Amino acid sequence: MRADFKQESFDEGCFNRIFKGLSFEGIGLKLARVKKIVEVEQIENYKKPLLMLLLEDETILHIEFMNDKIKPNIESMMIYDVYIRIKYGIQVTTVILYSGSEQKEKLKIDSGSIHYEAQIICLSEFNGQEIYSEIEGKIHSGSMLSDIDKLKLIFLPFMYHSLLLGEALSKVLLLIEALNEEEERLAYLTVITEVVSRFTGNKGIDVVKEYLMDTEVGLRIKDAGVKEGMRNSLLIILLHKFDSLPDNLYFAITNQQNENILMEWLRKVSGINTIDELKKMVFSRNRIKE
């Protein structure tokens, strides 16, 4: 899983801000509270898990999403769960959050001595209209949202509504925009965007893009995503060249927020052959104390 020394990405920071400390008991899962999001290494030929959360009891909650048209690859799910169990000795609980109309209880593999199953939580069984009204009342009255409220707000568009998904999603986005704290709004909108894309594929993403277009929070998300991509590209190139980087160089790159400087480094990096040359490029241009 992701090494602790690696600086968390923009998306990881948003997920940790929203999920850290939350319990999933509000949607029927009696598990420990969330400690942080984790990332597992890519296993060749198998699709990576959609969401892995380290819980406070040092177990992993593996979450996949499913609706009537999009179904997770249960073989890939099983491979990753077994990999984590064998390599790290960590117990994994796998849950599928389902937004479809049919009633489902479990998804499983039974083949000889192999038995693997994932629990299914049907979000469509929750009355999204009532939950929306409750959360809306709290937000507009200035009341604190409970942990259950915060968890349900994330998955609210996929609960039961008399509205179409796009309409329900638009209402939820407006509700999030009413939150008082800017950083909290930014985190929720980022997480909701990711959850929508994972739940529905392209369906629903246009609603999010249209809402975020030209808004301050939308521009911040776009700006952070562009810079993160540039920083990641730099690190991939440099780690391929040098295998490892001194801490001062690593953090100078990951903390750089100026898009023009990042672009300049990307243009020059192919001609960098030594750590000393890299230091000269990073520290002389940015005047950072080594």
Short mmCIF file of N, CA and C in Angstrom, two decimals, residues 55-139:
data_model
loop_
_atom_site.label_atom_id
_atom_site.label_comp_id
_atom_site.label_asym_id
_atom_site.label_seq_id
_atom_site.Cartn_x
_atom_site.Cartn_y
_atom_site.Cartn_z
N LEU A 55 -9.16 1.37 8.61
CA LEU A 55 -10.00 1.67 9.75
C LEU A 55 -9.16 1.73 11.03
N GLU A 56 -9.74 2.26 12.08
CA GLU A 56 -9.01 2.46 13.33
C GLU A 56 -8.61 1.15 14.01
N ASP A 57 -9.24 0.04 13.65
CA ASP A 57 -8.84 -1.26 14.21
C ASP A 57 -7.80 -1.95 13.32
N GLU A 58 -7.20 -1.17 12.40
CA GLU A 58 -6.15 -1.64 11.48
C GLU A 58 -6.65 -2.73 10.54
N THR A 59 -7.91 -2.70 10.16
CA THR A 59 -8.44 -3.53 9.08
C THR A 59 -8.75 -2.61 7.90
N ILE A 60 -9.01 -3.21 6.76
CA ILE A 60 -9.29 -2.46 5.54
C ILE A 60 -10.76 -2.63 5.16
N LEU A 61 -11.39 -1.52 4.80
CA LEU A 61 -12.72 -1.56 4.19
C LEU A 61 -12.53 -1.31 2.70
N HIS A 62 -12.88 -2.31 1.91
CA HIS A 62 -12.77 -2.26 0.45
C HIS A 62 -14.17 -1.98 -0.09
N ILE A 63 -14.34 -0.84 -0.76
CA ILE A 63 -15.65 -0.44 -1.28
C ILE A 63 -15.63 -0.44 -2.80
N GLU A 64 -16.64 -1.08 -3.37
CA GLU A 64 -16.89 -1.02 -4.81
C GLU A 64 -18.30 -0.49 -5.02
N PHE A 65 -18.57 0.01 -6.22
CA PHE A 65 -19.88 0.58 -6.55
C PHE A 65 -20.53 -0.23 -7.67
N MET A 66 -21.84 -0.32 -7.65
CA MET A 66 -22.55 -1.09 -8.66
C MET A 66 -23.94 -0.51 -8.87
N ASN A 67 -24.42 -0.53 -10.11
CA ASN A 67 -25.82 -0.26 -10.39
C ASN A 67 -26.33 -1.32 -11.35
N ASP A 68 -27.50 -1.12 -11.95
CA ASP A 68 -28.07 -2.15 -12.81
C ASP A 68 -27.25 -2.39 -14.08
N LYS A 69 -26.45 -1.40 -14.49
CA LYS A 69 -25.68 -1.53 -15.72
C LYS A 69 -24.19 -1.74 -15.47
N ILE A 70 -23.68 -1.21 -14.37
CA ILE A 70 -22.26 -1.30 -14.07
C ILE A 70 -22.05 -2.28 -12.92
N LYS A 71 -21.29 -3.34 -13.19
CA LYS A 71 -21.04 -4.35 -12.16
C LYS A 71 -19.53 -4.48 -11.93
N PRO A 72 -19.11 -4.61 -10.69
CA PRO A 72 -17.67 -4.74 -10.41
C PRO A 72 -17.15 -6.10 -10.85
N ASN A 73 -15.85 -6.18 -11.07
CA ASN A 73 -15.20 -7.44 -11.43
C ASN A 73 -14.86 -8.18 -10.14
N ILE A 74 -15.66 -9.19 -9.80
CA ILE A 74 -15.49 -9.86 -8.51
C ILE A 74 -14.16 -10.60 -8.44
N GLU A 75 -13.65 -11.08 -9.58
CA GLU A 75 -12.36 -11.76 -9.56
C GLU A 75 -11.24 -10.79 -9.18
N SER A 76 -11.26 -9.58 -9.74
CA SER A 76 -10.27 -8.57 -9.38
C SER A 76 -10.39 -8.20 -7.91
N MET A 77 -11.62 -8.05 -7.42
CA MET A 77 -11.83 -7.73 -6.02
C MET A 77 -11.19 -8.78 -5.13
N MET A 78 -11.42 -10.05 -5.44
CA MET A 78 -10.89 -11.14 -4.64
C MET A 78 -9.36 -11.17 -4.67
N ILE A 79 -8.77 -10.96 -5.86
CA ILE A 79 -7.31 -10.98 -5.99
C ILE A 79 -6.67 -9.93 -5.10
N TYR A 80 -7.21 -8.71 -5.11
CA TYR A 80 -6.64 -7.64 -4.30
C TYR A 80 -6.84 -7.90 -2.81
N ASP A 81 -7.99 -8.41 -2.43
CA ASP A 81 -8.23 -8.70 -1.01
C ASP A 81 -7.27 -9.76 -0.50
N VAL A 82 -7.06 -10.81 -1.29
CA VAL A 82 -6.13 -11.87 -0.91
C VAL A 82 -4.70 -11.34 -0.86
N TYR A 83 -4.35 -10.50 -1.82
CA TYR A 83 -3.01 -9.89 -1.88
C TYR A 83 -2.73 -9.09 -0.60
N ILE A 84 -3.68 -8.28 -0.19
CA ILE A 84 -3.51 -7.46 1.02
C ILE A 84 -3.38 -8.36 2.25
N ARG A 85 -4.20 -9.38 2.30
CA ARG A 85 -4.18 -10.30 3.45
C ARG A 85 -2.84 -11.02 3.55
N ILE A 86 -2.31 -11.49 2.41
CA ILE A 86 -1.06 -12.25 2.42
C ILE A 86 0.14 -11.34 2.64
N LYS A 87 0.21 -10.22 1.90
CA LYS A 87 1.40 -9.36 1.97
C LYS A 87 1.47 -8.55 3.25
N TYR A 88 0.33 -8.04 3.71
CA TYR A 88 0.34 -7.14 4.86
C TYR A 88 -0.26 -7.75 6.12
N GLY A 89 -0.90 -8.90 6.00
CA GLY A 89 -1.52 -9.52 7.15
C GLY A 89 -2.72 -8.75 7.67
N ILE A 90 -3.38 -8.00 6.80
CA ILE A 90 -4.50 -7.15 7.21
C ILE A 90 -5.81 -7.77 6.75
N GLN A 91 -6.77 -7.82 7.63
CA GLN A 91 -8.09 -8.33 7.30
C GLN A 91 -8.83 -7.31 6.44
N VAL A 92 -9.55 -7.80 5.43
CA VAL A 92 -10.27 -6.93 4.51
C VAL A 92 -11.77 -7.26 4.57
N THR A 93 -12.58 -6.22 4.74
CA THR A 93 -14.03 -6.35 4.61
C THR A 93 -14.44 -5.68 3.31
N THR A 94 -15.10 -6.43 2.44
CA THR A 94 -15.47 -5.90 1.13
C THR A 94 -16.97 -5.67 1.04
N VAL A 95 -17.33 -4.47 0.63
CA VAL A 95 -18.73 -4.05 0.56
C VAL A 95 -18.98 -3.40 -0.79
N ILE A 96 -20.11 -3.73 -1.39
CA ILE A 96 -20.54 -3.10 -2.64
C ILE A 96 -21.71 -2.17 -2.34
N LEU A 97 -21.56 -0.90 -2.71
CA LEU A 97 -22.65 0.05 -2.57
C LEU A 97 -23.43 0.05 -3.88
N TYR A 98 -24.71 -0.34 -3.79
CA TYR A 98 -25.52 -0.61 -4.98
C TYR A 98 -26.63 0.43 -5.09
N SER A 99 -26.73 1.04 -6.28
CA SER A 99 -27.73 2.09 -6.48
C SER A 99 -28.82 1.67 -7.46
N GLY A 100 -28.91 0.39 -7.74
CA GLY A 100 -29.90 -0.09 -8.70
C GLY A 100 -31.26 -0.34 -8.09
N SER A 101 -32.16 -0.87 -8.90
CA SER A 101 -33.55 -1.06 -8.48
C SER A 101 -33.85 -2.48 -7.99
N GLU A 102 -32.98 -3.44 -8.30
CA GLU A 102 -33.23 -4.81 -7.88
C GLU A 102 -32.72 -5.03 -6.45
N GLN A 103 -33.26 -6.05 -5.81
CA GLN A 103 -32.82 -6.38 -4.46
C GLN A 103 -31.68 -7.39 -4.54
N LYS A 104 -30.56 -7.05 -3.94
CA LYS A 104 -29.40 -7.94 -3.95
C LYS A 104 -28.83 -8.02 -2.53
N GLU A 105 -28.28 -9.19 -2.18
CA GLU A 105 -27.75 -9.38 -0.83
C GLU A 105 -26.24 -9.58 -0.82
N LYS A 106 -25.73 -10.44 -1.72
CA LYS A 106 -24.30 -10.73 -1.74
C LYS A 106 -23.84 -11.01 -3.15
N LEU A 107 -22.56 -10.77 -3.40
CA LEU A 107 -21.91 -11.14 -4.65
C LEU A 107 -20.80 -12.09 -4.26
N LYS A 108 -20.77 -13.27 -4.86
CA LYS A 108 -19.79 -14.25 -4.36
C LYS A 108 -19.24 -15.14 -5.45
N ILE A 109 -18.11 -15.80 -5.11
CA ILE A 109 -17.48 -16.82 -5.93
C ILE A 109 -17.43 -18.11 -5.11
N ASP A 110 -17.95 -19.17 -5.66
CA ASP A 110 -17.84 -20.50 -5.07
C ASP A 110 -17.28 -21.42 -6.14
N SER A 111 -16.03 -21.81 -5.96
CA SER A 111 -15.40 -22.68 -6.95
C SER A 111 -14.45 -23.63 -6.23
N GLY A 112 -14.91 -24.86 -6.01
CA GLY A 112 -14.09 -25.83 -5.28
C GLY A 112 -13.86 -25.37 -3.86
N SER A 113 -12.58 -25.21 -3.49
CA SER A 113 -12.25 -24.78 -2.13
C SER A 113 -12.28 -23.27 -1.97
N ILE A 114 -12.52 -22.55 -3.06
CA ILE A 114 -12.52 -21.09 -3.01
C ILE A 114 -13.92 -20.57 -2.71
N HIS A 115 -14.02 -19.78 -1.64
CA HIS A 115 -15.29 -19.12 -1.32
C HIS A 115 -14.98 -17.66 -1.00
N TYR A 116 -15.58 -16.78 -1.76
CA TYR A 116 -15.36 -15.35 -1.58
C TYR A 116 -16.68 -14.64 -1.78
N GLU A 117 -17.00 -13.73 -0.87
CA GLU A 117 -18.25 -12.99 -1.04
C GLU A 117 -18.12 -11.57 -0.52
N ALA A 118 -18.89 -10.69 -1.12
CA ALA A 118 -18.92 -9.29 -0.72
C ALA A 118 -20.35 -8.92 -0.36
N GLN A 119 -20.48 -8.20 0.74
CA GLN A 119 -21.80 -7.75 1.17
C GLN A 119 -22.27 -6.60 0.28
N ILE A 120 -23.57 -6.54 0.02
CA ILE A 120 -24.14 -5.47 -0.78
C ILE A 120 -25.04 -4.60 0.07
N ILE A 121 -24.79 -3.30 0.03
CA ILE A 121 -25.66 -2.32 0.69
C ILE A 121 -26.46 -1.61 -0.39
N CYS A 122 -27.79 -1.73 -0.33
CA CYS A 122 -28.66 -1.12 -1.34
C CYS A 122 -28.98 0.32 -0.94
N LEU A 123 -28.34 1.28 -1.58
CA LEU A 123 -28.57 2.68 -1.25
C LEU A 123 -29.98 3.13 -1.63
N SER A 124 -30.58 2.44 -2.60
CA SER A 124 -31.93 2.82 -3.03
C SER A 124 -32.98 2.52 -1.96
N GLU A 125 -32.59 1.78 -0.91
CA GLU A 125 -33.52 1.52 0.19
C GLU A 125 -33.61 2.70 1.16
N PHE A 126 -32.68 3.66 1.03
CA PHE A 126 -32.71 4.83 1.89
C PHE A 126 -33.55 5.92 1.22
N ASN A 127 -34.40 6.58 2.00
CA ASN A 127 -35.26 7.64 1.46
C ASN A 127 -34.45 8.92 1.31
N GLY A 128 -33.92 9.14 0.12
CA GLY A 128 -33.07 10.29 -0.13
C GLY A 128 -33.78 11.61 0.05
N GLN A 129 -35.06 11.64 -0.24
CA GLN A 129 -35.82 12.90 -0.12
C GLN A 129 -35.93 13.33 1.34
N GLU A 130 -36.21 12.38 2.23
CA GLU A 130 -36.30 12.71 3.65
C GLU A 130 -34.93 13.10 4.20
N ILE A 131 -33.90 12.35 3.81
CA ILE A 131 -32.55 12.64 4.30
C ILE A 131 -32.10 14.01 3.80
N TYR A 132 -32.42 14.34 2.55
CA TYR A 132 -32.08 15.65 1.99
C TYR A 132 -32.71 16.76 2.84
N SER A 133 -33.98 16.61 3.16
CA SER A 133 -34.69 17.64 3.94
C SER A 133 -34.07 17.81 5.32
N GLU A 134 -33.69 16.70 5.96
CA GLU A 134 -33.08 16.76 7.29
C GLU A 134 -31.74 17.50 7.24
N ILE A 135 -30.90 17.13 6.27
CA ILE A 135 -29.58 17.75 6.17
C ILE A 135 -29.71 19.22 5.76
N GLU A 136 -30.62 19.51 4.83
CA GLU A 136 -30.84 20.89 4.39
C GLU A 136 -31.24 21.77 5.57
N GLY A 137 -32.15 21.25 6.44
CA GLY A 137 -32.58 22.02 7.60
C GLY A 137 -31.43 22.34 8.54
N LYS A 138 -30.53 21.36 8.73
CA LYS A 138 -29.38 21.58 9.61
C LYS A 138 -28.41 22.60 9.03
N ILE A 139 -28.14 22.49 7.74
CA ILE A 139 -27.18 23.39 7.11
C ILE A 139 -27.70 24.83 7.15
#
